[in-house]
Tab-separated table of C-alpha atoms and ligand atoms in Angstrom:
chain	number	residue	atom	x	y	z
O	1	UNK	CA	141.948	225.398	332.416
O	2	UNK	CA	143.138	228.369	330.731
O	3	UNK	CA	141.974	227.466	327.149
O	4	UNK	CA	138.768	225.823	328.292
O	5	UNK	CA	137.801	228.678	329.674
O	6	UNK	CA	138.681	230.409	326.625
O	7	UNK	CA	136.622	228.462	324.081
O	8	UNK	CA	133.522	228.599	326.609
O	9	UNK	CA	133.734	232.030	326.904
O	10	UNK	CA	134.110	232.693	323.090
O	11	UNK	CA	131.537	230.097	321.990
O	12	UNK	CA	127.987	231.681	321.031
O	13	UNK	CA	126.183	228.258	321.237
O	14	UNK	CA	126.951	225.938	324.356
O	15	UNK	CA	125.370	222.418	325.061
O	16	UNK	CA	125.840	221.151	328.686
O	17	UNK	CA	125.602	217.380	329.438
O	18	UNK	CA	125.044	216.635	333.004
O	19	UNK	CA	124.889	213.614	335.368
O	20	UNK	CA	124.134	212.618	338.701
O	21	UNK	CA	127.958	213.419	339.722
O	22	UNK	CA	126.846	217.531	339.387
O	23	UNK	CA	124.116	216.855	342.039
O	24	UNK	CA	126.919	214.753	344.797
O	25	UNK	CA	127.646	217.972	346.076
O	26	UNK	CA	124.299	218.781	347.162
O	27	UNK	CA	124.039	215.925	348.957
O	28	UNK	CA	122.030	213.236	346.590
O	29	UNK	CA	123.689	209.749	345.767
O	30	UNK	CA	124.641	208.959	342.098
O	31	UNK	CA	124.120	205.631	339.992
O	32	UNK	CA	127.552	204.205	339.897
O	33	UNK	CA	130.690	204.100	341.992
O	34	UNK	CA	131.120	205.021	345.894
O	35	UNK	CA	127.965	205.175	347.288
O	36	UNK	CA	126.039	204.653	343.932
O	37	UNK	CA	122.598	203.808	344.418
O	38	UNK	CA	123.595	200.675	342.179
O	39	UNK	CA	125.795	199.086	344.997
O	40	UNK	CA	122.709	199.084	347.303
O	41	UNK	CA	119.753	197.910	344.924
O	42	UNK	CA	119.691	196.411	341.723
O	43	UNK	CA	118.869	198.477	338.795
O	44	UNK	CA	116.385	195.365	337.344
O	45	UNK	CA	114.699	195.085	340.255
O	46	UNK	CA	113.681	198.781	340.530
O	47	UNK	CA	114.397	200.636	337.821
O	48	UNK	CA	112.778	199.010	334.136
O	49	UNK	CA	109.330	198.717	333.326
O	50	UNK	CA	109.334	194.884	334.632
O	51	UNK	CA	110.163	195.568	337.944
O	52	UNK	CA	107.247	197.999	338.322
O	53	UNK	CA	105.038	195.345	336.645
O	54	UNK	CA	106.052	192.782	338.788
O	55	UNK	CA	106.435	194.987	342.767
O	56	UNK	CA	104.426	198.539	342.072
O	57	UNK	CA	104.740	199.143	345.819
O	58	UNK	CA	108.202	198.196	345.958
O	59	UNK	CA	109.105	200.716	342.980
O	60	UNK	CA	107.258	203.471	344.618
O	61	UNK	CA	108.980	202.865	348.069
O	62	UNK	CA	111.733	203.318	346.675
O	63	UNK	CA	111.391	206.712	344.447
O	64	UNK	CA	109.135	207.768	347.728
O	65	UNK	CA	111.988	207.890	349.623
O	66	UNK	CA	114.177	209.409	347.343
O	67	UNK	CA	112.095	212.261	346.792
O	68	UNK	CA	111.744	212.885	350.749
O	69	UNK	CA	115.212	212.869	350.490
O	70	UNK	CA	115.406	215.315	347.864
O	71	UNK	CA	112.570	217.771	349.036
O	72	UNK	CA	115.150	218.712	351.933
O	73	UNK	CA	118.446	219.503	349.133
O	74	UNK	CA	119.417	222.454	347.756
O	75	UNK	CA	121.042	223.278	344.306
O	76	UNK	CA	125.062	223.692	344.520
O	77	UNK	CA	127.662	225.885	343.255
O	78	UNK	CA	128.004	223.711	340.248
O	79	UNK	CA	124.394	224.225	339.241
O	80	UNK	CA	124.274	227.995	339.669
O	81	UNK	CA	127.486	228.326	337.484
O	82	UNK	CA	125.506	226.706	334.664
O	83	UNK	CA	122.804	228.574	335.263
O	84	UNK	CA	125.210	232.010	335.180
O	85	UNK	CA	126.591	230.861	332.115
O	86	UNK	CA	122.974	230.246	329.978
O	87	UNK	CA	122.399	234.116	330.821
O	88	UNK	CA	125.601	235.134	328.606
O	89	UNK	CA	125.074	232.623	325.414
O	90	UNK	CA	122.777	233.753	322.125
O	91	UNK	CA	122.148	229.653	322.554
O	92	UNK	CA	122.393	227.376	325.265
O	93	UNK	CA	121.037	224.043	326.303
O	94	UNK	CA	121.460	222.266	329.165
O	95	UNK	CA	120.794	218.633	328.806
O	96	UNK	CA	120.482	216.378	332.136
O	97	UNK	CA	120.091	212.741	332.791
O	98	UNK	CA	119.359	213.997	336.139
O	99	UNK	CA	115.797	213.443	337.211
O	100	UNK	CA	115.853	215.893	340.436
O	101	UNK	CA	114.785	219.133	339.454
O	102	UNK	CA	118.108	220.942	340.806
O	103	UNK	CA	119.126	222.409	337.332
O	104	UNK	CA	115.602	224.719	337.448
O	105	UNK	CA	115.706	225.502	340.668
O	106	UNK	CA	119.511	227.209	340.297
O	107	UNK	CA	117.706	229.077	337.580
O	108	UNK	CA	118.591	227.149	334.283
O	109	UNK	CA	115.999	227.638	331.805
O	110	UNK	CA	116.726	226.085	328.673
O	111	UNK	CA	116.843	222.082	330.462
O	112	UNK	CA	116.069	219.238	328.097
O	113	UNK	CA	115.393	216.506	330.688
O	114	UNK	CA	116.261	213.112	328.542
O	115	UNK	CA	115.281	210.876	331.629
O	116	UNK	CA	112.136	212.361	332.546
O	117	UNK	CA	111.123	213.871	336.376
O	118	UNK	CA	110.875	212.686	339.294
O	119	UNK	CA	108.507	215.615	339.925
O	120	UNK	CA	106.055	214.310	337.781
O	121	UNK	CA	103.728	211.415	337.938
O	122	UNK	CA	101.877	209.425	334.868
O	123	UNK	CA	99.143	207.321	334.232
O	124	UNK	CA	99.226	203.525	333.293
O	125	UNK	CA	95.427	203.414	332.306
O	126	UNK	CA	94.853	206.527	330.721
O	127	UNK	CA	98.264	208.480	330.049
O	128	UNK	CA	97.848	211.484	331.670
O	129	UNK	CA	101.161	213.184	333.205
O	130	UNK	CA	100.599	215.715	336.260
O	131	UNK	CA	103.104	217.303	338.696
O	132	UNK	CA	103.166	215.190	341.677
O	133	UNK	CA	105.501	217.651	344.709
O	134	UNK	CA	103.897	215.493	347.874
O	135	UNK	CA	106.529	214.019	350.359
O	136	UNK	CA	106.095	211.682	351.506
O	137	UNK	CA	103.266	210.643	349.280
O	138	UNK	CA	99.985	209.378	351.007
O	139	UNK	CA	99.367	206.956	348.958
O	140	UNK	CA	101.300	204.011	347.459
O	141	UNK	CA	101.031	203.430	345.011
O	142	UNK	CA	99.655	207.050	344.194
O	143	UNK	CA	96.281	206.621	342.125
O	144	UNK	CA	94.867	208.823	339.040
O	145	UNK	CA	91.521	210.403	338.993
O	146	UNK	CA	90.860	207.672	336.437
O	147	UNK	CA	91.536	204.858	338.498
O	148	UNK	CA	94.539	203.943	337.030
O	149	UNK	CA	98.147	203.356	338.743
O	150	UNK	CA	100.442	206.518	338.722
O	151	UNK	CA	103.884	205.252	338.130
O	152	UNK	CA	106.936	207.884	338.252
O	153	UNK	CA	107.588	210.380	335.330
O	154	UNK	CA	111.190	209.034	334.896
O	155	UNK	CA	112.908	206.940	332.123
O	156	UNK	CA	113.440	203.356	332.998
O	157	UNK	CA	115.568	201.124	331.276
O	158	UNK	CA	114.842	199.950	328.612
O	159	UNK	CA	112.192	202.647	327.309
O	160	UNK	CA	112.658	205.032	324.984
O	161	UNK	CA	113.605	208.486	326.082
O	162	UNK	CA	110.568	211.091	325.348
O	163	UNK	CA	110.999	211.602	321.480
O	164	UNK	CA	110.560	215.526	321.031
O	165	UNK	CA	113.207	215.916	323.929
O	166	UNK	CA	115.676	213.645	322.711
O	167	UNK	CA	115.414	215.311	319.194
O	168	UNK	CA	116.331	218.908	320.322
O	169	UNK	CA	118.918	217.394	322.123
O	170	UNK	CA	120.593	216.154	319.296
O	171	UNK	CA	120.000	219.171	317.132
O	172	UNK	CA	121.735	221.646	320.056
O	173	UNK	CA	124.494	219.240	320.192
O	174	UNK	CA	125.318	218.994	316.199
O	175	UNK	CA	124.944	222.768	316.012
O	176	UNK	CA	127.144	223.153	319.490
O	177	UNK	CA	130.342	224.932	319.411
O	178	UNK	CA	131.378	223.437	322.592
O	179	UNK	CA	130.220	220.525	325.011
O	180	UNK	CA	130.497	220.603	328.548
O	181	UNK	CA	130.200	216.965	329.804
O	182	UNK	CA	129.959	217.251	333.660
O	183	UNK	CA	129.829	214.679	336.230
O	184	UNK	CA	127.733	211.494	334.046
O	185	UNK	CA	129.980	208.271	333.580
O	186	UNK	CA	128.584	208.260	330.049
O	187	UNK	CA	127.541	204.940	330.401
O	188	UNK	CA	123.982	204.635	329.507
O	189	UNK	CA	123.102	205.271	326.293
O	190	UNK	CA	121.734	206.890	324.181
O	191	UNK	CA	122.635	210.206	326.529
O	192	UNK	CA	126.019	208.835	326.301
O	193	UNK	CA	125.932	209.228	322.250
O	194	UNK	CA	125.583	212.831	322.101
O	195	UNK	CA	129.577	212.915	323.266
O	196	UNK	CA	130.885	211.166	320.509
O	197	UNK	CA	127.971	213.106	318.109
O	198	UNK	CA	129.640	216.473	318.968
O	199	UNK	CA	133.330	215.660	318.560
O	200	UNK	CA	132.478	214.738	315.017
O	201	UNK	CA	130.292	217.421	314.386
O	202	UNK	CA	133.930	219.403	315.304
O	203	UNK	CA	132.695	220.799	318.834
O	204	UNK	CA	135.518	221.252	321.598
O	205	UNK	CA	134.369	219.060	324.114
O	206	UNK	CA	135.533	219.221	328.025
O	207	UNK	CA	134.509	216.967	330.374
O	208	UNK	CA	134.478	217.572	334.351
O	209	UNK	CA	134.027	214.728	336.486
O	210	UNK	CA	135.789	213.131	339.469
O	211	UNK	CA	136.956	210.063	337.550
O	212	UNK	CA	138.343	209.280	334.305
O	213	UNK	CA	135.471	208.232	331.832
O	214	UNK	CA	135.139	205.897	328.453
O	215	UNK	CA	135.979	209.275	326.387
O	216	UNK	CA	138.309	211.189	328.619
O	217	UNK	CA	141.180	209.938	326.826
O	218	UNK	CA	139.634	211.384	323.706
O	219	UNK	CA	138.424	214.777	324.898
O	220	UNK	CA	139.590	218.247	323.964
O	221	UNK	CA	140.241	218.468	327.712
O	222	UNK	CA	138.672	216.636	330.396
O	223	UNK	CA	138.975	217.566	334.350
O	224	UNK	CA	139.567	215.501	337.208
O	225	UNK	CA	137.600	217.012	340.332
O	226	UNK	CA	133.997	218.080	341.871
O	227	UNK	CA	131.622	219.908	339.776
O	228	UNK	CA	131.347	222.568	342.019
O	229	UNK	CA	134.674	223.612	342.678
O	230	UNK	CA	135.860	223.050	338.689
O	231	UNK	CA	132.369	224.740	337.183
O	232	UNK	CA	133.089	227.861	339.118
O	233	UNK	CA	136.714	227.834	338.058
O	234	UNK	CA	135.622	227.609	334.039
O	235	UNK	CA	132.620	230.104	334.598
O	236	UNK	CA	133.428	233.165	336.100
D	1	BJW	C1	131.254	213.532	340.026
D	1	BJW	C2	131.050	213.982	341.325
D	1	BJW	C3	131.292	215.359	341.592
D	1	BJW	C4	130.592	211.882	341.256
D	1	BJW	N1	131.693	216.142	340.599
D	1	BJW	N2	131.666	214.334	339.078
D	1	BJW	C5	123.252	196.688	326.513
D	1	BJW	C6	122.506	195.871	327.335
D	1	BJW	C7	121.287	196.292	327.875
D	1	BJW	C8	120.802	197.541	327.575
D	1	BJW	C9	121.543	198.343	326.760
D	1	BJW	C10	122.744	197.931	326.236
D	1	BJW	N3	123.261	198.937	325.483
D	1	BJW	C11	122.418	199.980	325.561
D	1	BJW	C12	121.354	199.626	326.313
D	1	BJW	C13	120.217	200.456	326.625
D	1	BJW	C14	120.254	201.123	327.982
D	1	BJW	C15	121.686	201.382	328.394
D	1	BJW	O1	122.326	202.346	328.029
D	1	BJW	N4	122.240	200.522	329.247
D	1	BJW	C16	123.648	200.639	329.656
D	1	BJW	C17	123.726	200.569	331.158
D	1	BJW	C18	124.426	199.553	328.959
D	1	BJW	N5	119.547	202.363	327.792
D	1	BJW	C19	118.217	202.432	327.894
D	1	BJW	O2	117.544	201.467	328.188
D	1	BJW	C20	117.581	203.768	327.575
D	1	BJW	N6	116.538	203.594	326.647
D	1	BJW	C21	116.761	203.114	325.421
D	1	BJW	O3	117.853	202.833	325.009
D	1	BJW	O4	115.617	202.976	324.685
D	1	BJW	C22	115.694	202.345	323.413
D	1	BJW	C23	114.281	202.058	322.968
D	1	BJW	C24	113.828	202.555	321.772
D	1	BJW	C25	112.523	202.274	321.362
D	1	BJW	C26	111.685	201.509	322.170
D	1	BJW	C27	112.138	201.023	323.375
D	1	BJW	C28	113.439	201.299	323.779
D	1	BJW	C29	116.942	204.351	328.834
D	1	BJW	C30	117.933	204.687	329.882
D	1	BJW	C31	117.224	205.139	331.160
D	1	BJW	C32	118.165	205.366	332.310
D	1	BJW	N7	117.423	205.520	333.508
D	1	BJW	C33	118.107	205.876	334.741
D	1	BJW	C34	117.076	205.941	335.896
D	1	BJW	C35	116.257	207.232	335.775
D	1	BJW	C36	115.193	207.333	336.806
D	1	BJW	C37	115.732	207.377	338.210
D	1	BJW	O5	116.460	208.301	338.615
D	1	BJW	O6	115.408	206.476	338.970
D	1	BJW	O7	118.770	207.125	334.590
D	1	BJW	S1	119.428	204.758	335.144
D	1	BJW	C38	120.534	206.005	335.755
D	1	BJW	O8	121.685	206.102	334.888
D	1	BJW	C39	119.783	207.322	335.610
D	1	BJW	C40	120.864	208.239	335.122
D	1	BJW	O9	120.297	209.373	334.482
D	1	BJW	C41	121.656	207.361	334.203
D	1	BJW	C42	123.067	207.859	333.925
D	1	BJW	O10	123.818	207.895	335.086
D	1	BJW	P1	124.801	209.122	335.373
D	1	BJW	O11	124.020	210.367	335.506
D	1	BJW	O12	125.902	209.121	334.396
D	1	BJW	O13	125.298	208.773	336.846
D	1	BJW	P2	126.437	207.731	337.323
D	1	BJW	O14	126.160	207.426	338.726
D	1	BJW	O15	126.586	206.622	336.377
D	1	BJW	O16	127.790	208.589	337.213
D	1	BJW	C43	128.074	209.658	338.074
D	1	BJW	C44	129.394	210.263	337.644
D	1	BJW	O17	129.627	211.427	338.406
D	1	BJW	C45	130.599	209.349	337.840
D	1	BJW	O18	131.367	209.344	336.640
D	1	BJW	C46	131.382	210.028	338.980
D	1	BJW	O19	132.785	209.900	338.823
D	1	BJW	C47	130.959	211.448	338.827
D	1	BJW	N8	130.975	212.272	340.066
D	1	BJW	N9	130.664	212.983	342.144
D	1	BJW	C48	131.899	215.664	339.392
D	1	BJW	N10	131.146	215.933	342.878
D	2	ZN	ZN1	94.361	207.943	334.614
């Protein structure tokens, strides 16, 4: 812990990769695992542009409820550690999977969010994205001005992530001194990528997550534990 500390003190430019696992704590269910939202529902028939195709209603029942759910959550100690630690670096970027909004609301501001928002709402028919903070939405499936379906602002499988975001994220992370990995079972790709991309652009990278991942084995260190009683412990 010691040395981790160390390098993440004395690094000028930091890249954070974050999962659903940094959000547990505050109370909102990740993907995989105990209590992943995958044991419950099936990610084809709810999450890829198919399923929306096919059940619109279904789709929006579903992210409905999960952003009632998250309207009444509040960001955790893991979050505001990040957010401490982007005050002290000449560059930092914090790069989330995590479609919730928690990272900005601890005060990050530098967040590249690779799987969109869940915040947001876009058009089918025309294409136009607007901020969408209703709960629980009168509407479903919400409508634009247009006429056209709104479908959620979030990346589904299968669909490529938005291309200016994904292409800063890969520039921070080849130009990263160090990569903190934290609570993402670096599964889905390409977010998954940018862990291998740093170790062999020479980054230290340290991982913090409650279970052992595909790279653990491989890391410069790499934490068992929750987010936000290890964050705390490597930011002070
Ligand atoms: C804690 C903790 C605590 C718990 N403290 N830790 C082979 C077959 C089929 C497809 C593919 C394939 N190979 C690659 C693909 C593509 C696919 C993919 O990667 N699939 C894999 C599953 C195999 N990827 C895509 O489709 C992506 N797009 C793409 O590739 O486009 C290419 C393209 C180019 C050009 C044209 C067209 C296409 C898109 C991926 C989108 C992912 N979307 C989701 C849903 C977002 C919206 C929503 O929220 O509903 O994103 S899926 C879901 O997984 C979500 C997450 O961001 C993402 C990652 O999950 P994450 O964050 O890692 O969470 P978990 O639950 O997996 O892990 C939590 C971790 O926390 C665990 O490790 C715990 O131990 C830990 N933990 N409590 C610390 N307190
Ligand atoms: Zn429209």
């Amino acid at each position: 812990m010691k040395q981790a500390r160390e390098w993440l003190e004395c690094a000028s430019a930091v890249v954070v990769l974050t999962g659903a696992g940094i959000s547990a704590e505050s109370g909102v269910p990740t993907f995989r695992g105990q209590g992943g939202l995958w044991k419950q529902f099936r990610a084809e028939d709810l999450a890829t542009p198919e399923a929306f195709g096919r059940n619109p209603r279904l789709v929006w029942e579903w992210y409905d409820s999960r952003r009632t759910a998250l309207a009444a959550v509040e960001p955790n100690a893991g979050h505001r550690a990040l957010a401490r630690l982007e005050t002290r670096k000449a560059r930092f970027t914090l790069v989330t999977q995590n479609v919730d909004g928690l990272h900005e609301r601890a005060g990050s501001r530098n967040v590249l969010k690779l799987h969109g928002d869940i915040w947001t709402v876009r058009c089918v028919k025309c294409g136009r994205e607007r901020r969408e903070e209703r709960t629980p939405l009168p509407e479903l499936p919400p409508r634009c001005d247009c006429g056209g379906m709104l479908r959620p602002g979030v990346v589904w499988f299968g669909e490529p992530l938005p291309g200016d975001v994904w292409e800063r994220a890969e520039e921070a992370t080849r130009e990263a001194e160090v990569l903190l990995v934290v609570g993402t079972s670096a599964t889905v790709y390409p977010a998954a990528g940018l862990v291998p991309m740093a170790m062999n652009a020479g980054a230290r990278v340290i991982e913090c997550n409650m279970e052992e991942t595909p790279f653990s084995s491989g890391l410069d260190r790499s934490f068992r534990g929750r987010a936000g009683e290890l964050l705390p412990q490597l930011i002070v």
